[in-house]
XYZ file of C-alpha atoms in Angstrom:
538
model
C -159.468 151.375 -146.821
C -158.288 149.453 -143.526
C -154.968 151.390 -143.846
C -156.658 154.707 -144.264
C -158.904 154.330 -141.395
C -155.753 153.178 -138.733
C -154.016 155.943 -140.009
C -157.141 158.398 -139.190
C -157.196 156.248 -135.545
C -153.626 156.672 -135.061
C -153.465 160.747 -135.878
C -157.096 160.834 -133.626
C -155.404 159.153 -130.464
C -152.245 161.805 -131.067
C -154.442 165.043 -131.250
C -156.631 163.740 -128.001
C -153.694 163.383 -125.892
C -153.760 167.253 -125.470
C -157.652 167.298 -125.808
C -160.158 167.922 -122.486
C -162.784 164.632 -122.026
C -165.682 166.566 -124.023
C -163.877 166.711 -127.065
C -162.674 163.220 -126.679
C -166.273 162.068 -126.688
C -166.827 164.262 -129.598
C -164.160 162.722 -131.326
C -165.205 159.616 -130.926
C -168.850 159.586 -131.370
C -168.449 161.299 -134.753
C -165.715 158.637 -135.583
C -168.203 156.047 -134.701
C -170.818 157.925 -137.458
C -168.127 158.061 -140.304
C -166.764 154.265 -139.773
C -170.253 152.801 -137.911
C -168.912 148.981 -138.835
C -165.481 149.295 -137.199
C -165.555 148.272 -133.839
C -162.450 150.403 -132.213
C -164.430 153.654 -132.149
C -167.189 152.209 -130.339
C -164.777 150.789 -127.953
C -162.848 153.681 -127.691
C -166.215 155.939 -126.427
C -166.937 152.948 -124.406
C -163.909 153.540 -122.834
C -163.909 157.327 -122.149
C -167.608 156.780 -121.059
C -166.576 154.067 -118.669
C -163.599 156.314 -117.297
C -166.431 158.959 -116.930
C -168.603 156.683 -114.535
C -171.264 156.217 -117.734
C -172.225 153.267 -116.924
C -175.029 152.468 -119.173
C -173.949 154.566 -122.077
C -170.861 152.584 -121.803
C -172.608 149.271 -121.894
C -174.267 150.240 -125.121
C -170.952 151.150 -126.627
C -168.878 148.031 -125.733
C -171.894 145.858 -127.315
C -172.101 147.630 -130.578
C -168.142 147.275 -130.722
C -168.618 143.625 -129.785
C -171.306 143.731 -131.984
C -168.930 144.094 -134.988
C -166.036 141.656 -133.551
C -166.983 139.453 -130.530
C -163.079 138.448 -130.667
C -161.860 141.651 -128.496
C -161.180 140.504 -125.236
C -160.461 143.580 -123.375
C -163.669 144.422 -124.251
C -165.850 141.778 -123.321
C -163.607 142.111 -119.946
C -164.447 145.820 -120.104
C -168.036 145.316 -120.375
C -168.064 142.703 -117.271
C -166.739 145.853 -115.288
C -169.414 148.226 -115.974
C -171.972 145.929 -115.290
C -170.533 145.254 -112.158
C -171.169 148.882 -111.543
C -174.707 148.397 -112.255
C -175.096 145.442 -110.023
C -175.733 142.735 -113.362
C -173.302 140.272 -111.462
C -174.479 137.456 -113.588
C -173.848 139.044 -116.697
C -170.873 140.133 -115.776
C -169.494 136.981 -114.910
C -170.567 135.849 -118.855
C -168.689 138.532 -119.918
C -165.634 137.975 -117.694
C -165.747 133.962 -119.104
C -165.856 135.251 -122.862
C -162.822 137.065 -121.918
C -161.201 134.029 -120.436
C -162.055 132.261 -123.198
C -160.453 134.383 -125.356
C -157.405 135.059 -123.818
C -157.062 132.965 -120.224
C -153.348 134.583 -119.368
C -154.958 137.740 -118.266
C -155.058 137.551 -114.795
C -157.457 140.329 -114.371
C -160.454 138.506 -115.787
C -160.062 135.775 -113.721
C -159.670 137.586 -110.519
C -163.217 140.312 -111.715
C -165.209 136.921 -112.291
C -164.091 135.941 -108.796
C -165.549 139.461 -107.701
C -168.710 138.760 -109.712
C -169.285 134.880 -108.369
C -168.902 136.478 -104.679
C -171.677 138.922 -105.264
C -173.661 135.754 -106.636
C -172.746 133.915 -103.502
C -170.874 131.426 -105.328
C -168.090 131.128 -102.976
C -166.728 128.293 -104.369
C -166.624 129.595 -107.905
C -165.149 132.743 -106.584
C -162.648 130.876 -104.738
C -161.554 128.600 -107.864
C -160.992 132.598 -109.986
C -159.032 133.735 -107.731
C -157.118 131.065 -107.442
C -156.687 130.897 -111.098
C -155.780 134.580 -110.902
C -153.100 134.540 -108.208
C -151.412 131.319 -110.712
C -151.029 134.302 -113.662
C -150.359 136.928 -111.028
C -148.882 135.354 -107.753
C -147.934 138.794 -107.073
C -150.908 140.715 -106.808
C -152.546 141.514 -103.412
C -155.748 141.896 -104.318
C -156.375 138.329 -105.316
C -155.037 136.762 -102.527
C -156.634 139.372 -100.171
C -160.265 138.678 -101.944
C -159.835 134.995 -101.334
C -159.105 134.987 -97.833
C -161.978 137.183 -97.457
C -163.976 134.452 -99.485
C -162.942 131.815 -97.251
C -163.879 133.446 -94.283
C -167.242 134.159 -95.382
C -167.270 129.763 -95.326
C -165.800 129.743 -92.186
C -163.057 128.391 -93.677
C -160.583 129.837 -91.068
C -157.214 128.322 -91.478
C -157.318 128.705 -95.287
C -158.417 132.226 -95.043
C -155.281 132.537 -92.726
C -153.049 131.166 -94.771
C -153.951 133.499 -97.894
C -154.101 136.424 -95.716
C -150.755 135.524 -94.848
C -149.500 135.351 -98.294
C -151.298 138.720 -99.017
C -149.096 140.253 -96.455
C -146.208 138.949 -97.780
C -146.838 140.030 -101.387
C -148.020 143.858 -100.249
C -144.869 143.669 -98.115
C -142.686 143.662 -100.482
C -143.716 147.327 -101.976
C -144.670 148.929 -98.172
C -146.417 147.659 -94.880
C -149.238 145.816 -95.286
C -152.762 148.152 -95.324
C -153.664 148.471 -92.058
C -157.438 146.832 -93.130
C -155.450 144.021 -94.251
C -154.085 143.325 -90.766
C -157.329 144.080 -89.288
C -159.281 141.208 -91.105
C -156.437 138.458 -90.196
C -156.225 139.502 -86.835
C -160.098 138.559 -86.971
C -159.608 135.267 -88.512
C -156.616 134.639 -86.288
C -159.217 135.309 -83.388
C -161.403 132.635 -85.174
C -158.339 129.940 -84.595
C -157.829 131.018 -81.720
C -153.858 131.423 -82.456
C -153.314 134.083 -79.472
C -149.922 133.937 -80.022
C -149.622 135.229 -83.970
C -152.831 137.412 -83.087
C -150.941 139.389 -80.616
C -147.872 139.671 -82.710
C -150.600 141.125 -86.001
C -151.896 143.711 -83.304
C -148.283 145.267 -82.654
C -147.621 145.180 -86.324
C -151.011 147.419 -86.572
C -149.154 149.816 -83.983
C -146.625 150.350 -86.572
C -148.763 151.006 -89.473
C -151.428 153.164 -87.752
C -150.422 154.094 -84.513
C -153.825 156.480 -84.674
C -156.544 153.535 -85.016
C -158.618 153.878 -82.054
C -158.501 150.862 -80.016
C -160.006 152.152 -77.262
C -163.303 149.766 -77.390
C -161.529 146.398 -78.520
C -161.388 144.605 -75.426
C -159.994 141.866 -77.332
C -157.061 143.684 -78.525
C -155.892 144.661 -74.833
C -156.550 141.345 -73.434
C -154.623 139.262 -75.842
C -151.838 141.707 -75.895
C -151.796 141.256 -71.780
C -152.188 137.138 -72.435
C -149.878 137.662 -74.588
C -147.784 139.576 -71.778
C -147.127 141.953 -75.599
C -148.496 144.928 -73.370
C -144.680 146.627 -72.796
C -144.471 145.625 -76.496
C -147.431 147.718 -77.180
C -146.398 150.831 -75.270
C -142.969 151.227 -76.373
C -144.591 151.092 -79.911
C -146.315 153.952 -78.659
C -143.831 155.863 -77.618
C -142.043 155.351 -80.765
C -145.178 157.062 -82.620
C -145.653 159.457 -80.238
C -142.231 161.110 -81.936
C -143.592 161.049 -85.161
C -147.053 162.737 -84.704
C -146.233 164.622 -81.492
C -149.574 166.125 -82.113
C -152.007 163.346 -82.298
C -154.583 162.970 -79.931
C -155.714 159.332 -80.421
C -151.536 158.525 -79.990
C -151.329 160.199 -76.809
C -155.268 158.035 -75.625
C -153.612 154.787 -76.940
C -150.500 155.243 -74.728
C -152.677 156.150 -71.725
C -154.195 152.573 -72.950
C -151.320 150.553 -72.929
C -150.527 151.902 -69.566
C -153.657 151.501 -67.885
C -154.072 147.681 -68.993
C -150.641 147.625 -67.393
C -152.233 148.883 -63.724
C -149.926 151.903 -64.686
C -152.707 154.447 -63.951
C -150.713 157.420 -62.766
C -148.251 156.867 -65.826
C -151.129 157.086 -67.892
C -153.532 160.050 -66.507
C -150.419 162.459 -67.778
C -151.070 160.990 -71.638
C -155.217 161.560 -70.882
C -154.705 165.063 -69.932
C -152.110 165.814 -72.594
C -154.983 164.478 -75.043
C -157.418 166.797 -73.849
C -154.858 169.742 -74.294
C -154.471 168.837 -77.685
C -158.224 167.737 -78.358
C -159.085 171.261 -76.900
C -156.530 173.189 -78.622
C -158.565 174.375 -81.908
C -162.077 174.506 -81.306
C -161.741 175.426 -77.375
C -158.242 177.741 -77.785
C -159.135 179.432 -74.015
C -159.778 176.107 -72.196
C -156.975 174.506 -73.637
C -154.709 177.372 -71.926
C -156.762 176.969 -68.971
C -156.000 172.945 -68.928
C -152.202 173.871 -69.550
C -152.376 176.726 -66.803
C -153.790 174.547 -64.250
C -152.152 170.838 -65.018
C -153.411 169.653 -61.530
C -156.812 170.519 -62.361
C -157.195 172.788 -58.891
C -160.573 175.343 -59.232
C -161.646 173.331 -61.809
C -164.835 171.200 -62.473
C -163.919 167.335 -64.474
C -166.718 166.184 -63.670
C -169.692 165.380 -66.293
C -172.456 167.330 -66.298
C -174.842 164.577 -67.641
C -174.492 160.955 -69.027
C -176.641 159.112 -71.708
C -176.889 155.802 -70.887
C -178.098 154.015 -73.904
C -179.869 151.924 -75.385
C -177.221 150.581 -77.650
C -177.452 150.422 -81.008
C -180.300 153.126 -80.169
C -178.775 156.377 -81.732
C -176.420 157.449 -78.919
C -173.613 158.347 -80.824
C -175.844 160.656 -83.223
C -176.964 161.884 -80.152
C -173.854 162.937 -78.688
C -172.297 163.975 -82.115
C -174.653 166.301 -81.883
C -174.796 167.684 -78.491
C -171.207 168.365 -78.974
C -172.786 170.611 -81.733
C -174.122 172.797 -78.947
C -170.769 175.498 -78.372
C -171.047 175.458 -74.463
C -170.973 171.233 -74.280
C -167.344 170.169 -74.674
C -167.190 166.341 -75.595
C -165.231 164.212 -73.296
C -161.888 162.563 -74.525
C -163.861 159.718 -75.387
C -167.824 159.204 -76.021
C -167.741 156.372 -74.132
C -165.535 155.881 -70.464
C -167.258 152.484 -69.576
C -165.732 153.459 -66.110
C -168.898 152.938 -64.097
C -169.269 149.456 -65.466
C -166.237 147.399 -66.667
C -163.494 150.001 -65.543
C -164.079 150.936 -62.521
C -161.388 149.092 -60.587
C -158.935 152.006 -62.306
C -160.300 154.532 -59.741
C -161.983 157.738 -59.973
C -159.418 159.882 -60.665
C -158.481 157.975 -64.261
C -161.975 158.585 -64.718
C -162.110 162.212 -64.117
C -158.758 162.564 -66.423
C -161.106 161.787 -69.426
C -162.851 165.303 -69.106
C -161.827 168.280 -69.886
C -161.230 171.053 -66.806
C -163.960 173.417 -66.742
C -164.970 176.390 -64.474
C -166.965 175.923 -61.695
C -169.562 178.022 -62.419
C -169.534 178.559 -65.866
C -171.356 178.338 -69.119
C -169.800 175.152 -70.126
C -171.078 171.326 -69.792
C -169.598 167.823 -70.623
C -170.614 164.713 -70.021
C -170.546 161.176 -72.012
C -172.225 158.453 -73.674
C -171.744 154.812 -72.401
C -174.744 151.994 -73.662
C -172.972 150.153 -71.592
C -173.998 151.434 -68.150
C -177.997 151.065 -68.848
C -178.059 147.010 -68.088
C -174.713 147.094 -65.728
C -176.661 146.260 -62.050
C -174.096 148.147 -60.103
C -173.800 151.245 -62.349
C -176.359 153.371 -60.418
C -175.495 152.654 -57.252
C -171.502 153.353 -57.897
C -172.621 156.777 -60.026
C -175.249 158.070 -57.317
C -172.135 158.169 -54.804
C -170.060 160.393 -56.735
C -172.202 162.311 -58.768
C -175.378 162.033 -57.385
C -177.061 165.461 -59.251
C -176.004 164.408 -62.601
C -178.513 164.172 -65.456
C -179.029 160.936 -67.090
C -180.785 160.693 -71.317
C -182.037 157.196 -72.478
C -182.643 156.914 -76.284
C -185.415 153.901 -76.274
C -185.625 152.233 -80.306
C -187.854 149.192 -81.254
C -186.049 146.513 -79.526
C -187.177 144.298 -82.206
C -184.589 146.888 -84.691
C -182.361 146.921 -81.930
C -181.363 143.636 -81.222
C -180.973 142.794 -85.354
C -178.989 145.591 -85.671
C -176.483 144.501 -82.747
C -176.083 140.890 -84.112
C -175.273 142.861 -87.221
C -172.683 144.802 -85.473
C -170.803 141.998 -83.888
C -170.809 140.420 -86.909
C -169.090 143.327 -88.670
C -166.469 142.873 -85.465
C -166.051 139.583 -86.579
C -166.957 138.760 -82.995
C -170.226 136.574 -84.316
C -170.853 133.405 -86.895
C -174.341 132.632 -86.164
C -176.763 132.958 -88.738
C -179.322 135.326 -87.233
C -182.326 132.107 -86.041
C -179.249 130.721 -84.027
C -177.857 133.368 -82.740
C -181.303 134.592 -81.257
C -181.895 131.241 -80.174
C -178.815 130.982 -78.235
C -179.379 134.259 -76.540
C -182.488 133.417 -75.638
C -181.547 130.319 -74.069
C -178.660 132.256 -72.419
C -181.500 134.744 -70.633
C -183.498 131.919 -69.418
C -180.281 130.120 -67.612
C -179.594 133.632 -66.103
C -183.162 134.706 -65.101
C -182.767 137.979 -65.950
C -181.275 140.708 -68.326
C -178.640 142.127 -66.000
C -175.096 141.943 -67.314
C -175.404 140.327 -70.555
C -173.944 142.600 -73.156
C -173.152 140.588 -75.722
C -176.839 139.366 -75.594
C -179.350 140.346 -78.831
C -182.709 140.154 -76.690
C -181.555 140.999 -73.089
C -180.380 144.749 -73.945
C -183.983 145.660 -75.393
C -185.499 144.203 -71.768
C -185.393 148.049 -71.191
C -188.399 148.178 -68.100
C -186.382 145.719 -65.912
C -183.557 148.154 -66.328
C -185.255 151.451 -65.940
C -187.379 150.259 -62.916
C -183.911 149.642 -60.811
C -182.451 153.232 -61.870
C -185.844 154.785 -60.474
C -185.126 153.112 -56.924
C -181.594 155.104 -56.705
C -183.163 157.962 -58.554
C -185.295 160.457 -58.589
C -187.708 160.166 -61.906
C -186.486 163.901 -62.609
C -183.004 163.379 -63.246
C -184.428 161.617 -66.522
C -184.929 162.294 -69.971
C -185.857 159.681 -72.125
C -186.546 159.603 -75.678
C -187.653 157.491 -78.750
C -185.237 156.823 -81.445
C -187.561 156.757 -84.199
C -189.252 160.589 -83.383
C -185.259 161.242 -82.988
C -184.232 159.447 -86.087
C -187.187 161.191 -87.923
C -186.531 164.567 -86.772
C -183.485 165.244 -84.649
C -183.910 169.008 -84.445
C -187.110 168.755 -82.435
C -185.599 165.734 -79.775
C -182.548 167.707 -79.397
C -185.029 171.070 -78.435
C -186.132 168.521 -75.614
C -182.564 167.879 -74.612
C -181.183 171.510 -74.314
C -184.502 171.999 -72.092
C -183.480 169.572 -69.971
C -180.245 170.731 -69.405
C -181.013 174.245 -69.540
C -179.191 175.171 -72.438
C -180.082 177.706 -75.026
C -181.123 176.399 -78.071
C -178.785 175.947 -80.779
C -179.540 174.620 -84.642
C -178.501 171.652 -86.260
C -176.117 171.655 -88.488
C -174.810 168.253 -89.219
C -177.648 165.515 -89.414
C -175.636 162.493 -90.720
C -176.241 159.472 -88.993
C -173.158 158.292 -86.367
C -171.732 154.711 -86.021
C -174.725 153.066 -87.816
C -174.619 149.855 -89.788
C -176.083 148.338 -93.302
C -177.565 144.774 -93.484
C -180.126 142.895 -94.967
C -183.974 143.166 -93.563
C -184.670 140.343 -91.346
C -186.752 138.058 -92.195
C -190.692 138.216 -91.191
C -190.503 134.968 -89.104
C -187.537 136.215 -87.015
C -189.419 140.099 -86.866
C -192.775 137.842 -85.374
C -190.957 136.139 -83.182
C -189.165 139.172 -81.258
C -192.288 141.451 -81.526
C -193.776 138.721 -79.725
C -191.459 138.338 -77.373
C -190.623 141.977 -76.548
C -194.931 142.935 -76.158
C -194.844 142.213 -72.280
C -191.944 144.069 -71.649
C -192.635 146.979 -73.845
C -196.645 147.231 -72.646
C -194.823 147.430 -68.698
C -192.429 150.148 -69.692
C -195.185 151.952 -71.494
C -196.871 151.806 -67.848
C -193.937 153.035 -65.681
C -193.592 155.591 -67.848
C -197.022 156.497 -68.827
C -196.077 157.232 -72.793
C -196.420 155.318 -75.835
C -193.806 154.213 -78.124
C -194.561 153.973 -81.819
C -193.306 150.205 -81.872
């Protein structure tokens, strides 16, 4: 009977090889009818429904096969992976360890359960699979790669550098290291503060992805100059730029490397030649108009307006979406930070970052910078050379605000605080200070939006503003961005793409932490709610 049954398996398995998925699962369910106490065509379904993203139909199956012979490794190890799936960490792990248990020299087990113990938190158990996994399989990059992630989420710098390290060396044997890979270690490498391998890890990045926009990581610039790496950097850019002649972010990144030089006329040609290119498909006539008129004469490169923040307030939705709107061409970045930190680079790099439009025509541009909102001397530097242009302020719930930007520097990798202590230190920082100017790596200090707004007013006129909530824009950006065309005296234009831009994903605070910023944001926000005469929903 045993014989008869393989032999039915074996001339199954040779007929499905030509067979589409639904008759596979055909196949197999009836098989699973005529022979219900053999276990291999319940684990075969199990199978084709976990290739088919089944997840719970494939749980059933693998039990009913393990049902008839618990001795099947692969498919207790099977089973651990769809309930990872499903987010049943803890029994996946139990299945993982049956699978161990049956057969401990497959590497993959071990390195799932350490996959399963991180989503349990049990770093240490995590640590001690992987581990185990990377002794079976010393060659496979994912292991070590998962356990320097693991130790860094302990802090554990040095040991996450030294497995990142051998994760590059193992994925460099086969082709250059993912670019993600070098991203994280660079981080870690930050942590150590081991400038001198950090700076060497950012040129190797060059190589891999010449395109990855580093235009906001201050930190890769400066170590690269502390590093004195920056010539480094650029001819690694001009070695890309003759592989993807066409690439816009290859041509910004050059202009980079230049400009952290104090290069800045080497670098407006590698701007403009950005803009050409950034222009070329959706704006065909103003690209021809850029390459007709390279020194920009009878042309306007100046923006039109500038949204000044809040960040971590919706401003890059916002702009995403303005740029929607066909007579508002985006600048070559959404954010020039000239008026603040840049400004020493002078006007006309500046002006190089916007595309050349006509004087009096239909067309607007303009940018969106966070940054200049709490910078002191950004309204008094912008009302001297563009003293007409329209400023937007997106206002959110500073208590949402200023969780959401610890949350995004620790996604940089540029925090380590647990939330309490990092709000505790910056709002120890604000009281040595005195006030909220200039702090922009502070969680409370960028929400202290009334201090802000009240200076702006004394350089400018009230109607040069347009400010709006984030919430009413979250909830329904269609009717905020009917406000915004208004304002600049565009036609209206619909929506097409709501997704949100450049937002993050974290746990809810905690209700202690929410009552202690709602309490301390209530003056400020009942004051702003004054000079403006409005009401927020927060």
């Amino acid at each position: 009977m045993k014989a008869k049954i393989k032999s039915q398996l074996r001339r199954g398995r040779t007929w499905l090889t030509t067979r589409p998925r639904q008759l596979k699962s055909v196949y197999w369910r009836v098989l699973t009818r005529i022979h219900p106490n053999n276990p291999w065509p319940h684990y075969h379904l199990a199978k084709l429904q976990l290739q088919q993203q089944q997840w719970s139909e494939a749980e059933a199956s693998f039990r009913r096969c393990l049902a008839l012979d618990k001795t099947i490794a692969l498919a207790h190890h099977e089973l651990g992976d769809v309930l990872q799936q499903q987010g049943k960490f803890e029994a996946a792990a139990a299945a993982y360890r049956q699978a161990i248990a049956l057969n401990p020299e497959f590497s993959w087990s071990h390195h799932n359960l350490g996959d399963a113990l991180g989503h349990q938190q049990d770093y240490q158990g995590a640590i001690n699979a992987y581990k185990e996994a990377i002794k079976l399989a010393p060659n496979c990059f994912e292991s070590h790669h998962n356990l320097a992630k693991t130790y860094s989420t302990l802090n554990q710098w040095s040991a996450s550098a030294k497995a990142y390290q051998n994760a590059i060396e193992v994925s460099a044997k086969s082709q250059n290291p993912p670019f993600q890979l070098l991203y994280d270690y660079a981080g870690v490498l930050l942590r150590l503060n081991d400038t001198s391998t950090l700076s060497q890890v950012y040129l190797k990045t060059i190589e891999v992805n010449p395109e990855f926009s580093w235009f906001y990581h201050f930190i890769f610039w400066r170590t690269l100059k502390a590093e004195q790496q920056l010539p480094e950097a650029e001819a690694a850019y001009k070695q890309a730029l003759k592989k993807h002649p066409n690439s816009t972010e290859v041509y910004i990144n050059l202009g980079e490397a230049f400009s952290h030089q104090d290069k800045i006329s080497e670098a407006l040609p590698y701007y403009k030649q950005a803009l050409q290119r950034q222009l070329a498909k959706p704006y065909p006539e103003l690209a021809k108009l850029c390459e007709a008129n390279p020194d920009r004469t009878d042309l306007k490169t100046k923006p039109d307006f500038i949204i000044l923040g809040a960040q971590k307030a919706g401003t890059s939705s916002l702009y995403m979406y303005l740029t929607q709107h066909p007579n508002i061409i985006p600048a070559l970045r959404k954010e020039v930070e000239f008026w603040s930190w840049k400004y020493r680079r002078g006007h006309d790099w500046y002006f190089a970052h916007f595309p050349p439009l006509p004087e009096a025509g239909k067309f607007l541009t303009g940018e969106a910078c966070p940054g200049y909102l709490d910078f002191y001397v950004t309204p008094e530097r912008i009302r001297e050379f563009l003293p007409n242009v329209k400023f937007m302020v997106l206002f959110r719930n500073p208590v949402d605000r200023a969780i959401s930007h610890y949350y995004h520097w620790v996604r940089r990798q540029q925090e380590t605080l647990p939330l309490p202590e990092a709000i505790a230190a910056a709002k120890q920082e604000l009281e040595n200070q005195g006030n909220a100017w200039d702090l922009p790596s502070n969680y409370l200090a960028r929400g202290i939006y009334v201090e802000f707004i009240q200076h702006w007013f004394s350089l400018f006129p009230r109607e040069q503003f347009l400010f709006l909530e984030s919430e009413a824009f979250y909830q329904n950006p269609s009717a905020s961005l009917q406000e915004v065309y208004q304002f600049l005296n565009l036609d209206a234009h619909p929506l097409t793409d709501h997704r949100k831009y450049n937002a993050g994903s974290y746990r809810p605070a905690e209700a202690d932490i929410r009552q202690e910023l709602q309490a301390f944001y209530k003056p400020y926000n009942q004051k702003l709610q004054a000079l403006l005469d409005c009401e927020f929903s927060w």
